[in-house]
Tab-separated table of N, CA, C and O in Angstrom:
chain	number	residue	atom	x	y	z
A	230	GLN	N	-87.165	13.770	75.473
A	230	GLN	CA	-85.818	13.426	75.299
A	230	GLN	C	-84.859	14.553	76.076
A	230	GLN	O	-85.339	15.602	76.382
A	231	LEU	N	-83.910	14.271	76.695
A	231	LEU	CA	-82.908	15.208	77.247
A	231	LEU	C	-81.607	14.941	76.570
A	231	LEU	O	-81.075	13.788	76.050
A	232	VAL	N	-81.286	16.009	75.803
A	232	VAL	CA	-79.958	15.934	75.213
A	232	VAL	C	-78.566	17.221	75.893
A	232	VAL	O	-79.039	18.003	76.046
A	233	GLU	N	-77.546	16.618	76.339
A	233	GLU	CA	-76.641	17.224	76.860
A	233	GLU	C	-75.331	17.493	75.813
A	233	GLU	O	-75.341	16.820	74.873
A	234	SER	N	-75.017	18.793	76.051
A	234	SER	CA	-73.780	19.126	75.210
A	234	SER	C	-72.960	19.972	76.036
A	234	SER	O	-73.149	20.174	77.086
A	235	GLY	N	-71.478	20.108	75.462
A	235	GLY	CA	-70.732	20.993	75.882
A	235	GLY	C	-69.594	20.449	76.672
A	235	GLY	O	-68.732	20.910	77.195
A	236	GLY	N	-69.604	18.860	76.744
A	236	GLY	CA	-68.532	18.462	77.158
A	236	GLY	C	-67.173	18.410	76.357
A	236	GLY	O	-66.996	18.895	75.402
A	237	GLY	N	-66.093	18.175	77.101
A	237	GLY	CA	-64.817	17.880	76.374
A	237	GLY	C	-63.666	17.845	77.118
A	237	GLY	O	-63.697	17.300	78.175
A	238	SER	N	-62.436	18.200	76.813
A	238	SER	CA	-61.054	18.155	77.431
A	238	SER	C	-60.782	19.585	77.965
A	238	SER	O	-60.953	20.671	77.078
A	239	VAL	N	-60.232	19.721	79.191
A	239	VAL	CA	-59.857	20.943	79.719
A	239	VAL	C	-58.769	20.816	80.571
A	239	VAL	O	-58.788	19.702	81.498
A	240	GLN	N	-58.192	21.747	80.805
A	240	GLN	CA	-56.760	21.602	81.892
A	240	GLN	C	-57.274	21.962	83.131
A	240	GLN	O	-58.309	22.695	83.410
A	241	ALA	N	-56.685	21.550	83.914
A	241	ALA	CA	-56.948	21.593	85.605
A	241	ALA	C	-57.101	23.337	86.015
A	241	ALA	O	-56.230	23.965	85.289
A	242	GLY	N	-57.815	23.520	86.529
A	242	GLY	CA	-58.316	24.842	86.870
A	242	GLY	C	-58.996	25.698	85.649
A	242	GLY	O	-59.523	26.798	86.145
A	243	GLY	N	-59.358	24.950	84.921
A	243	GLY	CA	-60.285	25.775	83.917
A	243	GLY	C	-61.763	25.546	84.064
A	243	GLY	O	-62.096	25.162	85.276
A	244	SER	N	-62.428	25.931	83.069
A	244	SER	CA	-64.238	26.041	83.275
A	244	SER	C	-64.622	25.486	82.005
A	244	SER	O	-63.797	25.314	80.993
A	245	MET	N	-65.821	25.026	82.406
A	245	MET	CA	-66.542	24.363	81.129
A	245	MET	C	-67.980	24.607	81.660
A	245	MET	O	-68.396	24.486	82.820
A	246	THR	N	-69.028	24.787	80.627
A	246	THR	CA	-70.304	24.761	80.899
A	246	THR	C	-70.989	23.791	80.098
A	246	THR	O	-70.885	23.532	78.822
A	247	LEU	N	-71.844	22.880	80.772
A	247	LEU	CA	-72.547	21.916	80.130
A	247	LEU	C	-74.050	22.429	79.902
A	247	LEU	O	-74.521	23.270	80.746
A	248	SER	N	-74.800	22.060	78.852
A	248	SER	CA	-76.253	22.539	78.793
A	248	SER	C	-77.096	21.099	78.761
A	248	SER	O	-76.407	20.149	78.141
A	249	CYS	N	-78.145	21.177	79.073
A	249	CYS	CA	-78.883	19.997	78.691
A	249	CYS	C	-80.361	20.594	78.329
A	249	CYS	O	-80.774	21.253	79.250
A	250	THR	N	-80.805	20.288	77.159
A	250	THR	CA	-82.219	20.734	76.708
A	250	THR	C	-83.040	19.473	76.581
A	250	THR	O	-82.718	18.576	76.203
A	251	ALA	N	-84.331	19.822	77.145
A	251	ALA	CA	-85.403	18.754	77.367
A	251	ALA	C	-86.610	19.150	76.639
A	251	ALA	O	-86.629	20.337	76.057
A	252	SER	N	-87.273	18.234	76.384
A	252	SER	CA	-88.499	18.346	75.724
A	252	SER	C	-89.531	19.068	77.013
A	252	SER	O	-88.883	18.882	77.997
A	253	ALA	N	-90.587	19.889	76.459
A	253	ALA	CA	-91.169	20.586	77.174
A	253	ALA	C	-91.828	19.773	78.365
A	253	ALA	O	-91.688	20.170	79.697
A	254	PHE	N	-92.131	18.519	78.024
A	254	PHE	CA	-93.144	17.901	79.013
A	254	PHE	C	-91.824	17.304	80.083
A	254	PHE	O	-92.061	17.438	81.167
A	255	LYS	N	-90.653	16.819	79.533
A	255	LYS	CA	-89.767	16.435	80.600
A	255	LYS	C	-89.274	17.827	81.684
A	255	LYS	O	-88.996	17.462	82.712
A	256	TYR	N	-89.005	18.935	80.828
A	256	TYR	CA	-88.497	19.827	81.509
A	256	TYR	C	-89.334	20.389	82.791
A	256	TYR	O	-89.000	20.792	83.647
A	257	ASN	N	-90.897	20.415	82.444
A	257	ASN	CA	-91.613	20.614	83.267
A	257	ASN	C	-92.170	19.881	84.552
A	257	ASN	O	-93.032	20.057	85.335
A	258	LEU	N	-91.575	18.615	84.158
A	258	LEU	CA	-91.834	17.782	85.358
A	258	LEU	C	-91.356	18.258	86.650
A	258	LEU	O	-92.151	17.985	87.740
A	259	GLY	N	-90.415	18.733	86.421
A	259	GLY	CA	-90.238	19.761	87.965
A	259	GLY	C	-88.434	19.721	88.655
A	259	GLY	O	-87.926	20.784	88.276
A	260	CYS	N	-88.004	18.641	88.495
A	260	CYS	CA	-86.674	18.490	89.140
A	260	CYS	C	-85.942	18.132	87.973
A	260	CYS	O	-85.921	17.022	87.439
A	261	MET	N	-84.621	18.890	87.748
A	261	MET	CA	-83.770	18.620	86.715
A	261	MET	C	-82.439	18.520	87.380
A	261	MET	O	-81.842	19.480	88.176
A	262	GLY	N	-81.815	17.512	87.107
A	262	GLY	CA	-80.278	16.995	87.873
A	262	GLY	C	-79.322	16.746	87.042
A	262	GLY	O	-79.648	16.461	85.799
A	263	TRP	N	-78.165	17.021	87.234
A	263	TRP	CA	-76.946	16.681	86.773
A	263	TRP	C	-76.198	15.647	87.606
A	263	TRP	O	-76.112	16.006	88.989
A	264	PHE	N	-75.875	14.562	87.012
A	264	PHE	CA	-75.134	13.297	87.743
A	264	PHE	C	-73.706	13.434	86.797
A	264	PHE	O	-73.879	13.660	85.780
A	265	ARG	N	-73.029	12.240	87.580
A	265	ARG	CA	-71.674	11.976	86.880
A	265	ARG	C	-71.354	10.683	87.476
A	265	ARG	O	-71.647	10.221	88.509
A	266	GLN	N	-70.537	10.044	86.356
A	266	GLN	CA	-70.194	8.778	86.631
A	266	GLN	C	-68.490	8.732	86.148
A	266	GLN	O	-68.263	8.580	85.324
A	267	PRO	N	-67.705	8.742	87.280
A	267	PRO	CA	-66.016	8.606	87.074
A	267	PRO	C	-66.086	7.122	86.497
A	267	PRO	O	-66.695	6.308	87.002
A	268	PRO	N	-64.814	6.866	85.933
A	268	PRO	CA	-64.914	5.582	85.379
A	268	PRO	C	-64.388	4.377	86.477
A	268	PRO	O	-63.899	5.000	87.610
A	269	GLY	N	-65.349	3.397	86.505
A	269	GLY	CA	-65.191	2.358	87.627
A	269	GLY	C	-66.015	2.762	88.722
A	269	GLY	O	-65.731	2.011	89.969
A	270	LYS	N	-66.599	3.590	88.804
A	270	LYS	CA	-67.302	4.410	89.954
A	270	LYS	C	-68.947	4.312	89.809
A	270	LYS	O	-69.363	4.501	88.699
A	271	GLU	N	-69.464	4.810	90.921
A	271	GLU	CA	-70.985	4.753	90.677
A	271	GLU	C	-71.284	6.091	90.452
A	271	GLU	O	-70.779	6.965	90.507
A	272	ARG	N	-72.518	6.184	89.857
A	272	ARG	CA	-73.241	7.466	89.480
A	272	ARG	C	-73.358	8.485	90.806
A	272	ARG	O	-74.131	7.745	91.677
A	273	GLU	N	-73.146	9.665	90.659
A	273	GLU	CA	-73.403	10.300	91.780
A	273	GLU	C	-74.096	11.966	91.375
A	273	GLU	O	-73.836	12.222	90.242
A	274	GLY	N	-74.813	12.291	92.411
A	274	GLY	CA	-75.690	13.655	91.996
A	274	GLY	C	-74.591	14.828	92.103
A	274	GLY	O	-73.708	14.997	93.097
A	275	VAL	N	-74.460	15.666	91.261
A	275	VAL	CA	-73.702	16.774	91.394
A	275	VAL	C	-74.329	17.936	91.669
A	275	VAL	O	-74.154	18.703	92.594
A	276	ALA	N	-75.645	18.342	91.030
A	276	ALA	CA	-76.383	19.485	91.346
A	276	ALA	C	-77.733	19.173	90.582
A	276	ALA	O	-78.048	18.469	89.898
A	277	ALA	N	-78.809	20.009	91.253
A	277	ALA	CA	-79.927	19.808	90.835
A	277	ALA	C	-80.635	21.082	91.147
A	277	ALA	O	-80.434	22.132	91.931
A	278	ILE	N	-81.817	21.226	90.363
A	278	ILE	CA	-82.790	22.695	90.057
A	278	ILE	C	-84.031	22.316	89.934
A	278	ILE	O	-84.415	21.335	89.127
A	279	TYR	N	-84.869	23.123	90.746
A	279	TYR	CA	-86.316	22.832	90.515
A	279	TYR	C	-86.669	23.916	89.388
A	279	TYR	O	-86.353	25.288	89.605
A	280	THR	N	-87.489	23.780	88.275
A	280	THR	CA	-87.475	24.639	87.475
A	280	THR	C	-88.579	25.568	87.671
A	280	THR	O	-88.714	26.521	86.818
A	281	GLY	N	-89.481	25.196	88.484
A	281	GLY	CA	-90.437	26.155	88.979
A	281	GLY	C	-90.174	27.402	89.960
A	281	GLY	O	-90.879	28.032	90.463
A	282	SER	N	-88.544	27.385	90.370
A	282	SER	CA	-88.267	28.259	91.293
A	282	SER	C	-86.671	28.455	91.259
A	282	SER	O	-86.016	27.782	90.015
A	283	ASP	N	-86.280	28.996	92.338
A	283	ASP	CA	-84.501	29.130	92.030
A	283	ASP	C	-84.106	28.250	93.168
A	283	ASP	O	-82.619	28.382	93.688
A	284	TYR	N	-84.700	27.262	93.642
A	284	TYR	CA	-84.095	26.407	94.504
A	284	TYR	C	-83.078	25.346	93.832
A	284	TYR	O	-83.197	24.881	92.713
A	285	THR	N	-81.705	25.219	94.481
A	285	THR	CA	-80.893	24.569	93.652
A	285	THR	C	-80.124	23.725	94.808
A	285	THR	O	-80.239	24.066	95.982
A	286	TYR	N	-79.856	22.525	94.318
A	286	TYR	CA	-78.667	21.838	95.282
A	286	TYR	C	-77.475	21.183	94.833
A	286	TYR	O	-77.487	21.197	93.562
A	287	TYR	N	-76.565	21.131	95.619
A	287	TYR	CA	-75.338	21.015	95.115
A	287	TYR	C	-74.446	19.584	96.144
A	287	TYR	O	-74.579	19.671	97.099
A	288	ALA	N	-73.927	19.054	95.491
A	288	ALA	CA	-73.002	18.087	96.277
A	288	ALA	C	-71.709	18.813	96.862
A	288	ALA	O	-71.296	19.940	96.491
A	289	VAL	N	-71.211	18.478	98.091
A	289	VAL	CA	-70.393	19.276	98.657
A	289	VAL	C	-68.974	19.188	97.936
A	289	VAL	O	-68.409	20.383	98.034
A	290	SER	N	-68.859	18.296	97.009
A	290	SER	CA	-67.378	18.435	96.296
A	290	SER	C	-67.589	19.215	95.359
A	290	SER	O	-66.348	19.650	94.785
A	291	VAL	N	-68.723	19.968	94.983
A	291	VAL	CA	-68.487	20.998	93.909
A	291	VAL	C	-69.236	22.208	94.281
A	291	VAL	O	-69.202	23.256	93.461
A	292	LYS	N	-69.753	22.308	95.609
A	292	LYS	CA	-70.202	23.495	96.028
A	292	LYS	C	-69.268	24.440	96.046
A	292	LYS	O	-68.049	24.443	96.419
A	293	GLY	N	-69.747	25.750	95.442
A	293	GLY	CA	-68.507	26.960	95.120
A	293	GLY	C	-67.960	26.784	94.004
A	293	GLY	O	-67.100	28.057	93.574
A	294	ARG	N	-67.986	25.758	93.197
A	294	ARG	CA	-67.431	25.421	91.954
A	294	ARG	C	-68.107	25.394	90.941
A	294	ARG	O	-67.974	26.176	89.827
A	295	PHE	N	-69.286	24.976	91.304
A	295	PHE	CA	-70.309	24.345	90.067
A	295	PHE	C	-71.579	25.388	90.443
A	295	PHE	O	-71.814	25.413	91.664
A	296	THR	N	-72.040	25.986	89.302
A	296	THR	CA	-73.508	26.798	89.367
A	296	THR	C	-74.108	25.931	88.413
A	296	THR	O	-73.946	26.054	87.301
A	297	ILE	N	-75.800	25.875	88.793
A	297	ILE	CA	-76.591	24.989	88.075
A	297	ILE	C	-77.664	26.035	87.767
A	297	ILE	O	-77.929	27.074	88.783
A	298	SER	N	-78.052	26.322	86.635
A	298	SER	CA	-79.129	27.240	86.364
A	298	SER	C	-80.163	26.804	85.273
A	298	SER	O	-79.728	25.781	84.581
A	299	ARG	N	-81.048	27.687	85.037
A	299	ARG	CA	-82.020	27.338	83.891
A	299	ARG	C	-82.510	28.381	83.234
A	299	ARG	O	-82.486	29.595	83.426
A	300	ASP	N	-82.988	28.079	82.053
A	300	ASP	CA	-83.585	29.122	80.988
A	300	ASP	C	-84.849	28.184	80.842
A	300	ASP	O	-85.017	27.565	79.807
A	301	ASN	N	-85.945	28.789	81.307
A	301	ASN	CA	-87.479	28.030	81.173
A	301	ASN	C	-87.626	28.489	79.798
A	301	ASN	O	-88.481	27.423	79.039
A	302	ALA	N	-87.489	29.406	79.174
A	302	ALA	CA	-87.642	29.846	77.479
A	302	ALA	C	-87.272	28.841	76.673
A	302	ALA	O	-87.751	28.438	75.684
A	303	LYS	N	-86.149	28.025	76.977
A	303	LYS	CA	-85.695	27.146	76.479
A	303	LYS	C	-85.514	25.944	76.501
A	303	LYS	O	-84.971	24.667	76.103
A	304	ASN	N	-86.210	25.751	78.031
A	304	ASN	CA	-86.188	24.370	78.526
A	304	ASN	C	-84.817	23.776	78.543
A	304	ASN	O	-84.557	22.610	78.309
A	305	THR	N	-83.986	24.433	79.027
A	305	THR	CA	-82.569	24.409	78.990
A	305	THR	C	-81.653	24.515	80.677
A	305	THR	O	-82.321	25.452	81.063
A	306	VAL	N	-81.193	23.776	81.001
A	306	VAL	CA	-80.534	23.668	82.245
A	306	VAL	C	-78.969	23.678	81.961
A	306	VAL	O	-78.389	22.822	81.165
A	307	TYR	N	-78.320	24.535	82.451
A	307	TYR	CA	-76.667	24.444	82.382
A	307	TYR	C	-76.084	24.151	83.736
A	307	TYR	O	-76.696	24.338	84.738
A	308	LEU	N	-74.828	23.603	83.563
A	308	LEU	CA	-74.216	23.396	84.670
A	308	LEU	C	-72.684	24.183	84.100
A	308	LEU	O	-71.949	23.777	83.478
A	309	GLN	N	-72.430	25.302	85.085
A	309	GLN	CA	-71.487	25.943	85.004
A	309	GLN	C	-70.354	25.484	85.956
A	309	GLN	O	-70.664	25.518	87.061
A	310	MET	N	-68.985	25.035	85.202
A	310	MET	CA	-68.010	24.055	86.311
A	310	MET	C	-66.596	25.198	86.083
A	310	MET	O	-66.013	25.224	84.916
A	311	ASN	N	-66.448	25.482	87.372
A	311	ASN	CA	-65.177	26.572	87.578
A	311	ASN	C	-64.128	25.489	88.304
A	311	ASN	O	-64.604	24.726	89.011
A	312	SER	N	-62.816	25.959	88.103
A	312	SER	CA	-61.723	25.533	88.984
A	312	SER	C	-61.689	23.940	88.919
A	312	SER	O	-61.506	23.203	89.898
A	313	LEU	N	-61.613	23.458	87.925
A	313	LEU	CA	-61.946	22.048	87.487
A	313	LEU	C	-60.585	21.210	87.851
A	313	LEU	O	-59.626	21.856	87.962
A	314	SER	N	-60.651	19.890	88.348
A	314	SER	CA	-59.494	19.230	88.783
A	314	SER	C	-59.820	17.930	88.088
A	314	SER	O	-60.834	17.180	87.579
A	315	PRO	N	-58.428	17.021	88.138
A	315	PRO	CA	-58.818	15.838	87.465
A	315	PRO	C	-59.953	14.966	87.982
A	315	PRO	O	-60.644	14.012	87.309
A	316	GLU	N	-60.130	15.243	89.273
A	316	GLU	CA	-61.285	14.298	90.062
A	316	GLU	C	-62.689	14.683	89.460
A	316	GLU	O	-63.644	13.871	89.906
A	317	ASP	N	-62.927	15.695	88.563
A	317	ASP	CA	-63.933	15.829	88.102
A	317	ASP	C	-64.335	15.205	87.033
A	317	ASP	O	-65.346	15.258	86.262
A	318	THR	N	-63.115	14.507	86.265
A	318	THR	CA	-63.208	13.773	85.073
A	318	THR	C	-64.334	12.699	85.178
A	318	THR	O	-64.513	11.961	86.260
A	319	ALA	N	-65.274	12.671	84.342
A	319	ALA	CA	-66.479	11.643	84.248
A	319	ALA	C	-67.205	11.904	83.277
A	319	ALA	O	-67.061	12.914	82.627
A	320	MET	N	-68.199	10.941	83.156
A	320	MET	CA	-69.319	11.348	82.268
A	320	MET	C	-70.592	11.793	82.947
A	320	MET	O	-70.723	11.427	83.991
A	321	TYR	N	-71.099	12.931	82.497
A	321	TYR	CA	-72.169	13.587	82.944
A	321	TYR	C	-73.046	13.493	82.400
A	321	TYR	O	-73.362	13.661	81.221
A	322	TYR	N	-74.462	13.132	83.492
A	322	TYR	CA	-75.615	13.111	82.624
A	322	TYR	C	-76.612	13.997	83.127
A	322	TYR	O	-76.319	14.525	84.389
A	323	CYS	N	-77.571	14.479	82.238
A	323	CYS	CA	-78.644	15.289	82.883
A	323	CYS	C	-79.953	14.037	82.941
A	323	CYS	O	-79.943	13.155	82.465
A	324	ALA	N	-80.897	14.521	83.917
A	324	ALA	CA	-81.851	13.547	84.285
A	324	ALA	C	-83.092	14.625	84.610
A	324	ALA	O	-82.911	15.687	85.273
A	325	ALA	N	-84.108	13.948	84.615
A	325	ALA	CA	-85.189	14.689	84.865
A	325	ALA	C	-86.205	13.884	86.035
A	325	ALA	O	-86.297	12.459	85.793
A	326	ALA	N	-87.130	14.597	87.175
A	326	ALA	CA	-87.986	13.873	87.916
A	326	ALA	C	-89.000	14.787	88.290
A	326	ALA	O	-88.940	16.114	88.242
A	327	PRO	N	-90.219	14.131	88.357
A	327	PRO	CA	-91.207	14.985	88.820
A	327	PRO	C	-91.246	15.576	90.017
A	327	PRO	O	-90.713	14.893	90.954
A	328	GLY	N	-91.928	16.912	89.984
A	328	GLY	CA	-92.212	17.401	91.301
A	328	GLY	C	-90.798	18.092	91.749
A	328	GLY	O	-89.872	18.213	91.171
A	329	LEU	N	-90.924	18.515	93.272
A	329	LEU	CA	-89.570	19.027	93.922
A	329	LEU	C	-88.511	18.059	94.211
A	329	LEU	O	-88.752	17.116	94.110
A	330	CYS	N	-87.376	18.838	94.073
A	330	CYS	CA	-86.119	18.112	94.125
A	330	CYS	C	-86.184	17.459	95.427
A	330	CYS	O	-86.093	16.419	95.858
A	331	GLY	N	-85.994	18.502	96.440
A	331	GLY	CA	-86.027	18.288	97.934
A	331	GLY	C	-84.895	17.099	98.260
A	331	GLY	O	-83.841	17.343	97.657
A	332	GLY	N	-84.959	16.442	99.268
A	332	GLY	CA	-83.932	15.569	99.922
A	332	GLY	C	-83.405	14.573	98.963
A	332	GLY	O	-82.617	13.712	99.192
A	333	ARG	N	-84.436	14.045	97.894
A	333	ARG	CA	-84.052	13.080	97.260
A	333	ARG	C	-83.149	13.386	95.984
A	333	ARG	O	-82.910	12.388	95.168
A	334	TRP	N	-82.658	14.710	95.854
A	334	TRP	CA	-82.404	14.932	94.346
A	334	TRP	C	-80.995	14.465	94.325
A	334	TRP	O	-80.717	14.339	92.894
A	335	SER	N	-80.128	13.688	94.833
A	335	SER	CA	-79.169	13.254	94.489
A	335	SER	C	-79.096	11.752	94.522
A	335	SER	O	-78.241	11.025	94.118
A	336	ARG	N	-80.196	11.122	94.439
A	336	ARG	CA	-80.773	9.593	94.273
A	336	ARG	C	-80.912	9.536	92.956
A	336	ARG	O	-81.848	9.925	92.417
A	337	ALA	N	-80.071	8.718	92.040
A	337	ALA	CA	-80.339	8.733	90.590
A	337	ALA	C	-81.527	7.816	90.440
A	337	ALA	O	-82.427	7.954	89.558
A	338	SER	N	-82.070	6.886	91.480
A	338	SER	CA	-83.399	6.120	91.220
A	338	SER	C	-84.389	7.098	91.135
A	338	SER	O	-85.717	6.396	90.655
A	339	GLU	N	-84.334	8.191	91.447
A	339	GLU	CA	-85.736	9.158	91.754
A	339	GLU	C	-85.795	9.660	90.319
A	339	GLU	O	-86.895	10.299	89.995
A	340	PHE	N	-84.963	9.529	89.252
A	340	PHE	CA	-85.165	10.154	88.265
A	340	PHE	C	-85.366	9.164	87.017
A	340	PHE	O	-84.594	8.204	86.957
A	341	PHE	N	-86.343	9.455	86.293
A	341	PHE	CA	-86.799	8.417	85.300
A	341	PHE	C	-86.298	8.720	84.084
A	341	PHE	O	-86.420	7.914	82.991
A	342	SER	N	-86.054	9.882	83.484
A	342	SER	CA	-85.418	10.334	82.332
A	342	SER	C	-84.071	10.477	82.191
A	342	SER	O	-83.908	11.562	83.000
A	343	TRP	N	-83.241	9.936	81.361
A	343	TRP	CA	-82.100	10.585	81.261
A	343	TRP	C	-81.443	10.876	79.887
A	343	TRP	O	-81.745	10.328	78.913
A	344	GLY	N	-80.229	11.506	79.991
A	344	GLY	CA	-79.550	12.036	78.519
A	344	GLY	C	-78.741	10.842	78.477
A	344	GLY	O	-78.443	10.026	79.053
A	345	GLN	N	-77.967	10.996	77.044
A	345	GLN	CA	-77.100	9.932	76.594
A	345	GLN	C	-75.729	10.413	77.352
A	345	GLN	O	-74.868	9.311	77.380
A	346	GLY	N	-75.703	11.597	78.031
A	346	GLY	CA	-74.236	11.685	78.616
A	346	GLY	C	-73.418	12.544	77.684
A	346	GLY	O	-73.322	12.589	76.604
A	347	THR	N	-72.421	13.262	78.691
A	347	THR	CA	-71.352	13.950	77.596
A	347	THR	C	-70.141	14.027	78.614
A	347	THR	O	-70.085	13.893	79.847
A	348	GLN	N	-69.098	13.619	78.111
A	348	GLN	CA	-67.439	13.345	78.704
A	348	GLN	C	-67.085	14.612	79.028
A	348	GLN	O	-67.021	15.473	78.003
A	349	VAL	N	-66.626	14.730	80.335
A	349	VAL	CA	-65.835	15.932	80.574
A	349	VAL	C	-64.461	15.174	81.189
A	349	VAL	O	-64.490	14.223	81.975
A	350	THR	N	-63.320	15.633	80.810
A	350	THR	CA	-61.986	15.183	80.960
A	350	THR	C	-61.441	16.370	81.290
A	350	THR	O	-60.684	17.261	80.758
A	351	VAL	N	-60.646	16.275	82.484
A	351	VAL	CA	-59.466	17.363	83.129
A	351	VAL	C	-58.335	16.687	83.284
A	351	VAL	O	-58.136	15.778	84.191
A	352	SER	N	-57.426	17.358	82.679
A	352	SER	CA	-56.333	16.899	82.915
A	352	SER	C	-55.081	17.826	83.546
A	352	SER	O	-55.561	19.132	83.608
């Protein structure tokens, strides 16, 4: 299972941190990603991290504002979001995929295990 937490409402310019805790099996698959789906739009990759190293990946729209990190002892991945704007409003999902993230990191079809999502609203 993947369980997200930390969503909510924040004013533009504010910060928020999302957490995703996975079962050991899911976490050790390798690639943990954050995706988001704004209302009426398709799901898009936000960031990803390989749990076996410090390789990280970011969408252009969030690079420099968002930081993905991991705590292997807790099987948890975090998404620190700064300088939030209304365009960041979306349902945020955590997902797991086997192996290295690589060039596929932003493709939702590559991830087979998903959390239930947590809503982030920026006004």
